[in-house]
């Protein structure tokens, strides 16, 4: 929309209460633009508001036109809807709400509207508007109110009071309907269900309405009714909050989060409306309300804010469940360290077979997609087999251990707690070193021996000489492998999110109980087998989801990237080491004198560091946000870690 170039006299002259709907609203939009000015400042905006007020006070004819214009505005648009519903999403599905917010961004609204919310967003589209509205003092707001005050209603209640009451009633009705929703009511605490705070909410609102609208009302009875309503709202808030104790143990959904946040926000809105209705300094509270509505409107249009708000609790559950798993991947003494090496060695042996199977599938000459799908099945089966055999793959650990480390940051206050955290960092790094060494030191000789055995049995090498050299060249430090290794770290992180989300969905839907007790399932499996399957899946659903998703991402992401001509590959350190072993077996010992081999070997430490580092960093950031960790003096932590490294460097590698 083109900005107005009118000055203050021009704005006063252009005010026409008899103009069409769009023109009347455009005048208000242009007025707000003039207040903001080209270079906005809060002080300047407040001064321009004073100029407007003084201009209308000094011009009776213009003031009369302003009051007719204001009266027409109040009769045309529904102020109640603005006060009660502005900023609240009408949709419970987040996907549809995202689509609606994208529409706001891509398709501007028209001033030719009777929707007060639409008009409000057109008049106050910027965060700056909230700042200057907040800066309006009580005296100035009182003068503005005097300029715009419509006639009194029959009951003696002002137009503004009536709309505030209607807005409170509307909000209370929305809270009531949400509080009676089955998905919330069934998850409330037993005490909340017994107290039934939502049942009497509308009754308390009507009591307040009667006390406010009575011609001979007294402030003590009105205040008592307001206090009762506030107490009822607090009880409703407590009932809603009790749902969170349920989801801590049983999981959560985006839809449930949406409802919880909506009802809590509406309770806050009623409190703000009550402040505006009952406050002695009503002018000040009105400016506060308008400022808040502007801020709410900005959030209402933000896709980023929606995603952030509705994903925070879900991220917390993902992080929390990953943290529980991550604790098992941190070794703290020599015995646990040796067990980790042994588990990683077993994982390396399985990955040696996986590597050989990868080249066997390549020899089939499948198309890019089917080759990627076959590779995905190969990786997924291998990862699941490693899980079933209680082995481990090093690169899968960081995304699981990061939430466990982030949770420990919440309790860091003293020097002693910082040292304990540094101990945990040393334990974590040591565990990763053990796992990586266990994988790499076994997968290389394993893949080498398997390739030699294959050549002995079938009479030719697993890879042709050109193909083997191509494999080594693709793994070289001199090529783009560094970027590919970092990208693989992202996939490792994504698989941890999928794992946490899958477990959250599993417990939210009570799938283990379904498998254990559903008559159709028990008839098919038998009672004993159904119980065993339920227990197995409840214990392993997170790991299964992580392993299967990671396997298919490692296989299919390069295939999809190739479709778009991106040339994106994955570089998993254990698989890369196995590929080097197969290539060495195919080329013979002469390859030891070839720089191509040693550049590929030189890439392995970087491959491991990037796989581990990127996945850990991303998971750690999500976990910090999910656990609301803030105020931590990171410089003290970094200093303590550096001091530990200089004094006891071996503690990061050996128990």
XYZ file of C-alpha atoms in Angstrom, residues 1-4 6 11 25-35:
17
model
C 0.000 0.000 0.000
C 1.366 3.401 -0.961
C 2.140 5.574 2.064
C 0.294 8.796 2.569
C -0.506 14.187 3.777
C -5.272 14.874 7.339
C -10.503 3.252 7.058
C -7.763 4.577 4.765
C -7.903 7.866 6.669
C -7.126 5.998 9.903
C -4.276 4.101 8.217
C -2.806 7.349 6.878
C -3.091 8.906 10.321
C -1.086 6.052 11.850
C 1.517 6.399 9.075
C 1.867 10.107 9.870
C 2.360 9.329 13.551
